[in-house]
Coordinates of C-alpha atoms (C1' of nucleotides) in Angstrom, one line a residue:
Chain A
M1 CA 0.0 0.0 0.0
K2 CA 1.2 3.5 -0.9
V3 CA 0.4 6.3 1.5
I4 CA 0.1 9.8 0.3
I5 CA 0.4 12.6 2.9
A6 CA -0.7 16.1 2.2
E7 CA -0.2 19.3 4.3
K8 CA -3.9 19.8 4.9
P9 CA -7.2 18.0 4.4
S10 CA -8.3 20.0 1.4
V11 CA -5.2 19.0 -0.6
G12 CA -5.4 15.4 0.5
R13 CA -9.0 15.2 -0.6
E14 CA -8.3 16.9 -3.9
I15 CA -5.5 14.4 -4.7
A16 CA -7.8 11.4 -3.7
K17 CA -10.5 12.7 -6.0
V18 CA -8.1 12.8 -9.0
F19 CA -7.2 9.2 -8.3
G20 CA -10.8 8.3 -8.0
A21 CA -10.5 7.1 -4.4
T22 CA -13.8 7.4 -2.6
T23 CA -13.8 5.4 0.6
K24 CA -13.8 8.0 3.4
K25 CA -12.4 7.0 6.7
D26 CA -11.6 8.9 9.8
G27 CA -8.6 11.1 8.9
Y28 CA -7.9 9.5 5.5
I29 CA -9.4 8.3 2.2
E30 CA -8.8 4.9 0.6
G31 CA -9.2 3.6 -2.9
K32 CA -7.4 2.3 -6.0
G33 CA -4.6 0.8 -3.9
Y34 CA -3.7 4.1 -2.3
T35 CA -4.3 5.7 1.0
F36 CA -4.6 9.5 1.2
T37 CA -4.0 11.3 4.5
W38 CA -3.0 14.7 5.7
A39 CA -1.5 16.8 8.5
F40 CA -3.0 20.1 9.8
G41 CA 0.0 22.2 9.1
H42 CA 2.7 21.7 11.7
L43 CA 1.6 18.9 13.9
L44 CA 5.0 18.9 15.7
Q45 CA 7.1 21.7 17.1
L46 CA 10.5 22.1 18.8
A47 CA 10.0 21.1 22.4
A48 CA 9.8 23.7 25.1
P49 CA 12.9 24.6 27.3
Q50 CA 11.8 22.4 30.2
E51 CA 12.1 19.3 27.9
Y52 CA 15.8 19.8 27.9
G53 CA 16.1 20.3 31.6
Y54 CA 15.9 24.1 31.7
Y55 CA 13.3 24.5 34.5
G56 CA 11.7 27.8 35.3
W57 CA 12.9 31.1 34.1
N58 CA 16.3 31.4 35.4
V59 CA 19.4 33.5 34.5
Q60 CA 21.5 30.4 35.4
N61 CA 20.0 28.6 32.4
L62 CA 20.9 31.3 29.9
P63 CA 21.8 30.9 27.2
M64 CA 19.8 27.7 26.7
L65 CA 21.6 25.7 23.9
P66 CA 20.1 22.2 23.7
K67 CA 22.6 19.6 22.4
K68 CA 19.9 18.0 20.3
F69 CA 16.5 19.5 19.7
K70 CA 13.4 17.4 20.5
L71 CA 10.0 17.4 18.9
A72 CA 6.7 17.7 20.7
I73 CA 3.1 17.5 19.7
R74 CA 1.6 20.9 19.0
K75 CA 0.0 22.4 22.1
I76 CA -3.1 24.4 22.7
K77 CA -3.9 26.8 25.5
T78 CA -6.6 25.7 28.0
K79 CA -7.5 26.9 31.4
N80 CA -5.1 24.3 32.8
G81 CA -2.3 25.8 30.8
L82 CA -0.7 24.3 27.7
V83 CA -1.8 20.8 26.7
E84 CA -1.4 18.6 23.7
D85 CA -3.9 19.4 21.0
P86 CA -6.2 16.3 21.1
G87 CA -7.1 16.6 17.4
V88 CA -3.4 16.7 16.5
R89 CA -2.6 13.7 18.6
K90 CA -5.4 11.7 17.0
Q91 CA -4.3 12.6 13.4
L92 CA -0.7 11.7 14.3
D93 CA -1.9 8.3 15.5
I94 CA -3.8 7.8 12.3
I95 CA -0.7 8.7 10.3
K96 CA 1.4 6.4 12.4
T97 CA -0.9 3.4 11.7
L98 CA -0.9 4.2 8.0
F99 CA 2.9 4.6 7.8
D100 CA 3.3 1.3 9.6
E101 CA 1.3 -0.5 6.9
A102 CA 2.9 1.4 4.0
T103 CA 5.3 0.0 1.5
E104 CA 6.0 3.5 0.3
I105 CA 5.2 7.0 1.3
I106 CA 4.5 9.8 -1.2
V107 CA 5.1 13.3 0.3
A108 CA 2.5 15.7 -1.0
T109 CA 3.0 18.5 1.6
D110 CA 3.2 22.0 0.0
A111 CA 6.1 22.5 -2.3
G112 CA 8.3 24.7 -0.2
R113 CA 10.6 24.9 2.9
E114 CA 7.9 24.6 5.5
G115 CA 6.0 21.9 3.6
E116 CA 9.2 19.8 3.7
L117 CA 9.6 20.5 7.4
I118 CA 6.0 19.5 8.2
F119 CA 6.5 16.1 6.7
R120 CA 10.0 15.4 8.0
Y121 CA 9.1 16.3 11.6
I122 CA 6.3 13.8 11.4
Y123 CA 8.5 11.2 9.8
Y124 CA 11.3 11.5 12.3
Y125 CA 9.0 11.8 15.3
L126 CA 7.3 8.6 14.3
K127 CA 10.8 7.1 13.8
C128 CA 9.6 5.9 10.4
K129 CA 12.1 4.2 8.1
K130 CA 9.9 3.6 5.1
P131 CA 11.1 4.9 1.7
F132 CA 9.5 8.1 0.5
K133 CA 9.1 10.0 -2.7
R134 CA 8.3 13.7 -3.2
L135 CA 5.4 15.1 -5.1
W136 CA 6.3 18.7 -6.2
I137 CA 3.5 20.7 -7.7
S138 CA 2.4 24.3 -7.4
S139 CA -1.3 24.0 -8.4
Q140 CA -3.9 21.5 -7.5
T141 CA -5.6 21.1 -10.8
D142 CA -6.2 17.6 -12.1
A143 CA -3.6 18.0 -14.8
A144 CA -1.0 19.3 -12.4
I145 CA -1.6 16.5 -9.9
K146 CA -1.4 13.8 -12.6
D147 CA 1.7 15.3 -14.1
G148 CA 3.3 15.5 -10.7
F149 CA 2.6 11.9 -10.0
R150 CA 4.3 10.9 -13.3
N151 CA 7.3 12.9 -12.2
L152 CA 7.8 11.9 -8.5
K153 CA 11.2 12.9 -7.2
P154 CA 13.4 10.8 -4.9
G155 CA 12.8 11.9 -1.3
T156 CA 16.5 12.5 -0.7
D157 CA 16.5 15.2 -3.4
Y158 CA 15.0 17.4 -0.7
D159 CA 17.3 16.6 2.2
T160 CA 19.1 20.0 1.9
L161 CA 15.7 21.8 1.8
F162 CA 14.8 20.0 5.0
N163 CA 18.2 21.1 6.5
S164 CA 17.5 24.7 5.7
A165 CA 14.0 24.4 7.2
H166 CA 15.3 22.8 10.3
C167 CA 17.9 25.5 10.7
R168 CA 15.3 28.2 10.3
S169 CA 13.2 26.6 13.0
Q170 CA 16.1 26.0 15.5
S171 CA 17.5 29.5 15.0
D172 CA 14.2 31.1 15.7
W173 CA 13.9 29.0 18.9
L174 CA 17.4 29.8 20.1
V175 CA 17.2 33.5 19.5
G176 CA 13.6 33.9 20.5
M177 CA 13.5 31.9 23.7
N178 CA 16.9 33.2 25.0
A179 CA 16.3 36.8 24.2
T180 CA 12.8 36.7 25.7
Q181 CA 14.0 35.3 28.9
A182 CA 17.1 37.5 29.1
L183 CA 15.1 40.7 28.7
S184 CA 12.2 39.6 30.9
L185 CA 14.5 38.5 33.7
S186 CA 17.0 41.4 33.7
S187 CA 14.3 44.1 33.4
R188 CA 12.3 42.6 36.3
S189 CA 9.2 43.2 34.3
R190 CA 6.0 41.8 35.7
G191 CA 4.8 40.6 32.3
V192 CA 6.7 38.7 29.6
L193 CA 8.9 40.9 27.3
S194 CA 9.0 38.7 24.2
L195 CA 11.6 39.2 21.5
G196 CA 12.0 37.5 18.1
R197 CA 13.4 37.7 14.7
V198 CA 10.1 38.9 13.2
Q199 CA 8.2 40.5 16.0
T200 CA 11.0 42.8 17.3
P201 CA 11.8 44.4 13.9
T202 CA 8.0 44.9 13.5
L203 CA 7.7 46.5 16.9
A204 CA 10.7 48.7 15.9
M205 CA 9.1 49.8 12.7
I206 CA 5.9 50.8 14.6
C207 CA 7.9 52.7 17.3
A208 CA 10.2 54.4 14.9
R209 CA 7.3 55.7 12.8
Y210 CA 5.4 56.8 15.9
L211 CA 8.4 58.8 17.2
E212 CA 9.1 60.3 13.8
N213 CA 5.5 61.3 13.5
K214 CA 5.3 62.7 17.0
N215 CA 8.6 64.6 16.8
F216 CA 7.8 66.0 13.3
I217 CA 8.1 69.8 13.1
P218 CA 5.7 71.0 10.4
Q219 CA 7.0 73.6 8.1
T220 CA 4.7 76.3 6.9
Y221 CA 4.7 77.2 3.2
Y222 CA 2.6 79.4 1.0
Q223 CA 0.9 79.1 -2.3
V224 CA -1.2 81.4 -4.4
A225 CA -4.4 80.1 -5.9
M226 CA -6.7 81.6 -8.5
Q227 CA -10.0 80.7 -10.1
L228 CA -10.5 81.2 -13.8
D229 CA -13.7 81.4 -15.7
K230 CA -14.2 79.7 -19.1
D231 CA -17.7 80.5 -20.3
G232 CA -19.1 80.1 -16.9
Q233 CA -17.2 76.9 -15.9
L234 CA -14.8 77.7 -13.1
F235 CA -11.5 75.9 -12.5
K236 CA -8.6 76.3 -10.1
A237 CA -5.0 77.0 -10.8
I238 CA -2.1 77.1 -8.2
S239 CA 1.2 78.9 -8.3
E240 CA 3.9 76.7 -9.9
K241 CA 6.2 77.3 -6.9
N242 CA 5.7 77.0 -3.2
F243 CA 6.9 79.9 -1.1
K244 CA 8.8 79.8 2.2
T245 CA 7.5 83.2 3.4
R246 CA 4.2 84.9 3.3
E247 CA 5.8 88.0 1.8
E248 CA 7.1 86.2 -1.3
A249 CA 3.6 84.7 -1.9
Q250 CA 2.0 88.1 -1.3
A251 CA 4.2 89.6 -3.9
V252 CA 3.1 87.0 -6.4
L253 CA -0.5 87.5 -5.5
D254 CA -0.2 91.2 -6.0
L255 CA 1.0 90.7 -9.5
V256 CA -2.0 88.6 -10.5
E257 CA -4.0 90.6 -13.0
A258 CA -7.7 90.6 -13.9
A259 CA -7.1 87.9 -16.6
G260 CA -4.7 85.1 -17.3
L261 CA -3.2 83.9 -20.5
I262 CA -3.3 80.2 -21.3
E263 CA 0.3 79.5 -22.1
S264 CA 0.0 75.8 -22.8
V265 CA -2.5 72.9 -22.7
E266 CA -1.3 69.4 -22.5
A267 CA -3.6 66.4 -22.6
K268 CA -2.2 62.9 -22.4
P269 CA -4.0 59.7 -22.1
R270 CA -2.8 57.4 -19.4
K271 CA -3.4 53.6 -19.3
E272 CA -4.0 52.2 -15.9
P273 CA -3.6 48.4 -15.9
P274 CA -6.0 46.4 -13.7
P275 CA -4.8 45.4 -10.2
L276 CA -3.4 41.9 -9.8
L277 CA -5.5 39.2 -8.2
H278 CA -5.5 39.1 -4.4
D279 CA -3.0 37.3 -2.2
L280 CA -3.8 37.2 1.5
S281 CA -1.9 40.3 2.3
S282 CA -3.4 42.5 -0.4
L283 CA -6.9 41.3 0.6
Q284 CA -6.2 42.1 4.3
Q285 CA -5.1 45.5 3.2
E286 CA -8.1 46.2 1.1
A287 CA -10.5 44.8 3.8
N288 CA -8.8 47.1 6.4
K289 CA -9.2 50.1 4.1
R290 CA -12.8 49.4 3.0
K291 CA -14.3 47.8 6.1
G292 CA -11.9 48.4 8.9
F293 CA -11.3 44.7 9.4
T294 CA -8.1 43.7 11.2
A295 CA -5.7 41.3 9.5
D296 CA -6.8 38.6 11.9
Q297 CA -10.5 39.1 11.2
T298 CA -10.0 39.0 7.5
L299 CA -7.9 35.8 7.7
S300 CA -10.6 34.2 9.9
L301 CA -13.5 35.2 7.6
L302 CA -11.5 34.0 4.6
Q303 CA -10.8 30.7 6.4
N304 CA -14.6 30.2 6.9
L305 CA -15.2 30.8 3.2
Y306 CA -12.4 28.3 2.3
E307 CA -13.8 25.7 4.6
S308 CA -17.2 26.2 2.9
K309 CA -15.4 25.6 -0.4
L310 CA -16.3 29.1 -1.7
V311 CA -12.8 30.4 -2.2
T312 CA -9.4 28.8 -3.0
Y313 CA -6.6 28.4 -0.5
P314 CA -6.4 31.7 1.6
R315 CA -2.8 31.9 2.9
T316 CA -1.2 32.4 -0.4
G317 CA 1.6 34.8 -1.1
S318 CA 1.2 34.8 -4.9
R319 CA -1.0 37.2 -6.8
Y320 CA -0.8 35.1 -10.0
I321 CA -2.3 32.0 -11.5
G322 CA -0.9 29.5 -14.0
D323 CA -2.3 28.7 -17.4
D324 CA -4.1 25.6 -16.2
V325 CA -6.1 27.7 -13.7
F326 CA -6.6 30.4 -16.2
A327 CA -8.3 27.9 -18.5
E328 CA -11.1 27.6 -15.9
V329 CA -11.5 31.4 -15.4
P330 CA -14.1 32.1 -18.2
A331 CA -16.5 29.5 -16.7
L332 CA -15.9 31.0 -13.3
I333 CA -16.6 34.5 -14.5
A334 CA -19.8 33.3 -16.1
K335 CA -21.0 32.2 -12.7
F336 CA -21.3 35.9 -11.8
N337 CA -23.5 36.8 -14.8
H338 CA -26.5 37.2 -12.6
H339 CA -24.8 38.8 -9.6
T340 CA -26.7 41.9 -8.5
E341 CA -23.6 44.1 -8.2
F342 CA -21.2 42.6 -10.7
G343 CA -23.5 40.8 -13.2
K344 CA -23.2 43.4 -15.9
Q345 CA -19.4 43.5 -15.8
A346 CA -19.2 39.7 -15.7
T347 CA -21.4 39.4 -18.8
L348 CA -19.3 42.0 -20.5
L349 CA -16.1 40.2 -19.7
G350 CA -17.6 37.0 -21.2
E351 CA -17.7 38.8 -24.5
T352 CA -14.2 40.2 -24.5
K353 CA -10.6 39.0 -24.5
L354 CA -9.4 38.6 -21.0
N355 CA -6.5 40.6 -19.6
K356 CA -3.7 38.1 -18.8
R357 CA -1.7 40.4 -16.4
S358 CA -2.4 38.0 -13.5
V359 CA -1.4 34.9 -15.5
N360 CA 2.2 33.9 -14.9
A361 CA 3.0 30.4 -13.9
K362 CA 6.6 31.4 -12.9
K363 CA 5.2 33.7 -10.2
V364 CA 3.0 31.0 -8.6
T365 CA 4.8 29.7 -5.5
D366 CA 3.3 27.1 -3.2
H367 CA -0.2 28.4 -3.9
H368 CA -1.8 30.6 -6.6
A369 CA -3.8 33.8 -6.0
I370 CA -7.2 33.7 -4.2
L371 CA -10.2 33.0 -6.5
P372 CA -13.8 32.2 -5.9
T373 CA -14.4 28.5 -6.6
G374 CA -17.7 29.0 -8.4
E375 CA -19.8 27.3 -5.7
T376 CA -22.9 29.3 -4.9
P377 CA -22.7 31.0 -1.5
R378 CA -25.5 30.5 1.0
N379 CA -26.3 32.2 4.3
L380 CA -23.2 34.2 4.5
S381 CA -22.9 36.7 7.3
A382 CA -22.5 40.4 6.2
D383 CA -18.8 40.3 6.9
Q384 CA -18.3 37.0 5.1
Q385 CA -20.2 38.4 2.1
A386 CA -18.0 41.5 2.1
I387 CA -14.9 39.4 1.9
Y388 CA -16.4 37.1 -0.7
D389 CA -17.3 40.1 -2.8
M390 CA -13.8 41.6 -2.5
V391 CA -12.4 38.3 -3.8
S392 CA -14.9 37.8 -6.7
G393 CA -14.9 41.5 -7.6
R394 CA -11.2 41.5 -7.8
M395 CA -11.3 38.5 -10.1
L396 CA -13.5 40.5 -12.5
E397 CA -11.2 43.5 -12.2
A398 CA -8.0 41.6 -12.8
F399 CA -9.2 40.1 -16.1
H400 CA -10.7 43.4 -17.3
G401 CA -9.2 45.9 -19.7
D402 CA -7.1 48.9 -18.7
C403 CA -8.7 52.1 -17.4
I404 CA -7.9 55.0 -19.7
K405 CA -7.6 58.4 -18.1
E406 CA -6.9 61.7 -19.7
I407 CA -4.5 63.8 -17.7
T408 CA -4.7 67.5 -18.6
K409 CA -2.2 70.1 -17.5
I410 CA -2.8 73.8 -18.2
T411 CA -0.3 76.5 -17.5
V412 CA -1.6 80.0 -17.0
L413 CA 0.4 83.3 -17.0
S414 CA -0.8 86.2 -14.9
G415 CA 2.2 88.0 -13.4
S416 CA 3.8 84.6 -12.8
K417 CA 3.1 81.0 -13.8
F418 CA 0.2 78.9 -12.5
M419 CA -0.8 75.3 -13.1
A420 CA -4.1 73.6 -13.3
S421 CA -4.5 69.9 -13.6
G422 CA -7.4 67.5 -14.0
T423 CA -8.0 63.8 -14.6
V424 CA -10.9 62.5 -16.5
I425 CA -11.7 58.8 -16.9
Q426 CA -12.4 58.1 -20.5
T427 CA -12.8 54.4 -20.5
P428 CA -13.4 52.9 -17.0
G429 CA -12.2 49.4 -17.9
W430 CA -11.6 47.5 -14.7
R431 CA -12.8 50.4 -12.6
A432 CA -16.3 49.7 -13.7
V433 CA -16.5 46.7 -11.4
F434 CA -16.7 48.5 -8.1
N435 CA -17.2 51.9 -9.6
D436 CA -15.4 53.3 -6.6
K437 CA -14.5 57.0 -6.3
D438 CA -11.0 57.5 -7.6
E439 CA -8.3 57.2 -4.9
E440 CA -7.9 60.3 -2.8
K441 CA -7.4 63.2 -5.1
K442 CA -4.9 65.9 -4.4
D443 CA -6.7 69.0 -3.3
E444 CA -5.2 71.1 -6.0
E445 CA -6.7 68.7 -8.6
N446 CA -9.8 69.6 -10.5
A447 CA -12.5 67.0 -11.1
T448 CA -12.9 68.1 -14.7
L449 CA -11.3 70.9 -16.7
P450 CA -13.1 72.9 -19.3
K451 CA -11.8 72.8 -22.9
V452 CA -9.4 75.7 -23.3
T453 CA -6.9 76.5 -26.0
Q454 CA -3.4 77.9 -26.0
G455 CA -3.4 81.7 -26.3
E456 CA -6.8 82.2 -24.8
I457 CA -7.2 84.9 -22.2
L458 CA -9.6 84.1 -19.4
P459 CA -10.9 86.3 -16.6
I460 CA -9.7 85.6 -13.1
V461 CA -12.7 85.7 -10.8
D462 CA -11.0 85.0 -7.5
K463 CA -7.5 84.8 -6.0
A464 CA -6.1 83.9 -2.6
L465 CA -3.0 83.3 -0.6
L466 CA -2.9 79.8 0.9
E467 CA -1.1 78.9 4.0
K468 CA -0.1 75.2 4.2
Q469 CA 2.0 72.9 6.3
T470 CA 4.2 70.0 5.5
K471 CA 2.9 66.7 7.0
P472 CA 4.7 63.8 8.7
K473 CA 4.6 60.3 7.4
P474 CA 1.3 58.8 8.8
L475 CA 1.2 56.4 11.7
Y476 CA 1.0 52.7 10.7
N477 CA -2.4 51.1 10.5
E478 CA -2.9 47.4 9.8
A479 CA -3.0 48.0 6.0
S480 CA 0.2 50.0 5.8
L481 CA 2.0 47.8 8.3
L482 CA 1.2 44.7 6.3
K483 CA 2.5 46.4 3.2
A484 CA 5.6 47.5 5.1
L485 CA 6.2 43.9 6.4
E486 CA 6.0 42.6 2.8
T487 CA 8.5 45.1 1.5
A488 CA 10.7 45.1 4.6
G489 CA 14.3 44.7 3.5
K490 CA 13.9 46.6 0.2
E491 CA 16.1 49.4 1.6
I492 CA 18.9 47.3 3.0
D493 CA 22.2 48.6 1.6
D494 CA 23.9 45.2 1.3
E495 CA 23.0 43.9 -2.1
E496 CA 23.1 40.2 -1.2
L497 CA 21.0 40.6 1.9
R498 CA 18.4 42.7 0.0
Q499 CA 18.3 40.0 -2.7
A500 CA 17.9 37.2 -0.1
M501 CA 14.8 39.0 1.4
K502 CA 13.3 40.3 -1.8
D503 CA 10.6 37.6 -2.2
S504 CA 9.8 37.3 1.5
G505 CA 9.9 40.4 3.6
L506 CA 9.3 39.9 7.3
G507 CA 7.2 37.0 8.4
T508 CA 4.9 35.1 6.0
P509 CA 1.4 35.7 4.7
A510 CA 0.2 32.9 7.1
T511 CA 1.8 34.4 10.2
R512 CA 1.5 38.2 9.9
A513 CA -2.0 38.6 11.3
A514 CA -1.0 36.4 14.3
M515 CA 2.1 38.4 14.8
I516 CA 0.2 41.7 15.0
E517 CA -2.1 40.0 17.6
T518 CA 1.0 38.9 19.6
L519 CA 2.3 42.5 19.8
L520 CA -1.2 43.6 21.0
K521 CA -1.4 40.7 23.5
R522 CA 2.1 41.6 24.9
N523 CA 0.8 45.2 25.4
Y524 CA 3.6 46.4 23.2
I525 CA 1.2 48.2 20.8
A526 CA -2.4 49.3 20.9
R527 CA -5.1 50.2 18.4
E528 CA -5.9 53.9 18.4
K529 CA -8.8 54.4 16.0
K530 CA -7.4 52.7 12.9
N531 CA -3.8 53.2 13.8
L532 CA -1.3 51.0 15.5
V533 CA 0.7 52.9 18.1
P534 CA 3.3 51.7 20.6
T535 CA 2.4 51.6 24.4
S536 CA 4.9 52.8 26.9
T537 CA 6.1 49.2 27.4
G538 CA 6.6 48.9 23.6
L539 CA 8.6 52.1 23.6
S540 CA 10.7 51.0 26.5
V541 CA 11.5 47.7 24.8
Y542 CA 12.3 49.5 21.6
E543 CA 14.7 51.9 23.4
V544 CA 16.7 48.9 24.8
V545 CA 16.9 46.8 21.6
K546 CA 16.8 49.3 18.7
T547 CA 20.5 49.3 18.0
H548 CA 20.7 45.5 18.2
R549 CA 20.5 43.2 15.2
I550 CA 17.4 41.5 16.7
A551 CA 15.4 44.7 16.0
Q552 CA 16.5 44.9 12.3
A553 CA 15.0 43.3 9.2
E554 CA 18.6 42.7 8.1
L555 CA 18.8 39.8 10.5
T556 CA 16.1 37.9 8.4
G557 CA 18.0 38.9 5.2
A558 CA 21.3 37.5 6.6
W559 CA 19.6 34.2 7.6
E560 CA 17.7 33.8 4.4
K561 CA 21.0 34.2 2.5
R562 CA 22.6 31.4 4.6
L563 CA 19.5 29.2 4.5
E564 CA 19.5 29.4 0.7
E565 CA 23.1 28.4 0.7
I566 CA 22.3 25.4 2.9
R567 CA 19.5 24.4 0.5
G568 CA 22.2 24.4 -2.2
G569 CA 24.4 22.1 -0.1
A570 CA 26.4 24.4 2.1
S571 CA 27.5 23.3 5.6
V572 CA 24.8 23.1 8.3
S573 CA 27.0 23.0 11.3
E574 CA 28.8 26.2 10.3
F575 CA 25.6 28.1 10.3
Q576 CA 24.5 26.4 13.6
E577 CA 27.7 27.6 15.2
E578 CA 27.2 31.1 14.0
I579 CA 23.7 31.1 15.5
K580 CA 25.0 29.8 18.8
T581 CA 27.5 32.5 18.9
Y582 CA 24.9 35.1 18.1
T583 CA 22.6 33.6 20.8
R584 CA 25.3 33.9 23.4
D585 CA 26.0 37.5 22.4
I586 CA 22.5 38.7 22.3
T587 CA 21.7 37.0 25.6
R588 CA 24.7 38.6 27.3
E589 CA 23.8 42.0 25.9
L590 CA 20.2 41.8 27.0
L591 CA 21.0 40.6 30.4
L592 CA 23.0 43.8 30.8
A593 CA 20.8 46.2 28.9
G594 CA 17.6 45.1 30.6
K595 CA 18.9 46.3 34.0
E596 CA 18.9 49.9 32.6
M597 CA 15.4 49.5 31.3
V598 CA 12.7 52.0 32.5
L599 CA 9.3 50.4 32.8
S600 CA 6.4 52.6 33.9
Chain B
dG1 C1' 5.2 32.9 31.1
dC2 C1' 8.9 32.6 25.9
dA3 C1' 9.8 32.1 18.7
dA4 C1' 8.1 31.5 14.0
dG5 C1' 6.0 28.5 11.2
dG6 C1' 1.8 25.9 9.5
dT7 C1' -3.6 25.1 9.8
dC8 C1' -8.8 23.1 12.0

DNA sequence: GCAAGGTC
């Protein structure tokens, strides 16, 4: 008997379906000589410090450097503290029984570093010795699955990938556990002061932005505005220059005459391509902007929709689909032909050539972009419906044509030079789907401009001196923080580190929402209206760690570079030694620095 | 009491 193990039930069932296996059992499916089972993500994790004899929280234990890491069944929090997750225990028992009976195992966990780790941790924990092969596919269409099974890889091909995954896991444990205890103990804080490779740079970003915003000194500047009249249609023009002093602006204002000469008129069409399909992060950002949902709420609503088979896999980091999935898109779009809001646009799309901007198999990683499945939704809550509409509306947008705008710039002479600009949508294209108001217009922009010609002289009906102030960068909210986490590392000077981080950023799509919740739970940050601001505790921690590597995105870049080398066959023990050295250093530094910490 | 990673 061959046993196929997937990362999650949905994938296990999908593969079983392709094989025509139909006998559903508790925790697996049988048929056609195969058994299909699954994990629920990571069933096993690196064991807690006490499993290595480090009891209690004690400076004497630090740094904790286990000789050999152990695995433990995933825990859940109950009122009696941490206990083994019974569902996980049960599934692990099922997997053990199946592995014991197996002649061969086929590994169908997600095609990536963590997918490899999920399987290997199970395999080694169960002390399994059966041979295994690897299924490596990036979409779960019938064709992709069949093709993948014709091209199974030897399991050992992925040994170095497992090494890199295991190193990632151990390193996060070593640095996180030790740094957390070191700072919590030395600061004599009442609560836990947690630190980690991802959470601490995130906290640092929030704190740095908050301080920059709070300490910003606004600069006053001046502009001169006028209103011109073209056959009764008024429009606004602003001085070409900004002025540092009121006097300079006043002088320009005084020179404005009763009429202005149209010096030039420039009208250019601009094509605006449709947005890409959603990945989790872009959807979380949009839901935060449109509905004020937190990243965590959006993920949980999307998970509900996924479990009801209404949308595809939610925790994806790709905004693209492959050609195989694209082949199914026309039929999917047609399902929305009678939708109350999008029906007209869906029908229209059915008659036109689809935009293939979101189609690129090379940019599909473990999972493709989020799409509706085409199943008809029933009894959705208002919030679920809102998320579902964002997913399906985005699909219609993504395959729509460009939006064509006309950007007009007019220069007016009256004493000095003035500019008027306006944007008119000529062909809405994808913008017809939601028919939203255009993104926030600059206040000097006119909604529409009258037709004027060069050389014309128009009466000036009003003029004024405007006093304005420069504005600081805004505080982070969930949407802008998620964006910043995705792009973290883009400004690293070191070319190699920047390169190593360019596809990842800080954290992963699956973990970012939970990480924001962790910072809130630790009382490091708080929600203030839609903004995320640091608390006094958060700022105190930031002050202590801000100059250390643990507070910088570069640390992730440096690790990613080394992990990629390990995947390519480089020495594991060398990296492990570096991490141990770093762990000793950061622990020692924090044991000292924490003593100086001011906690209110 | 602690990380980051995955998912019901």
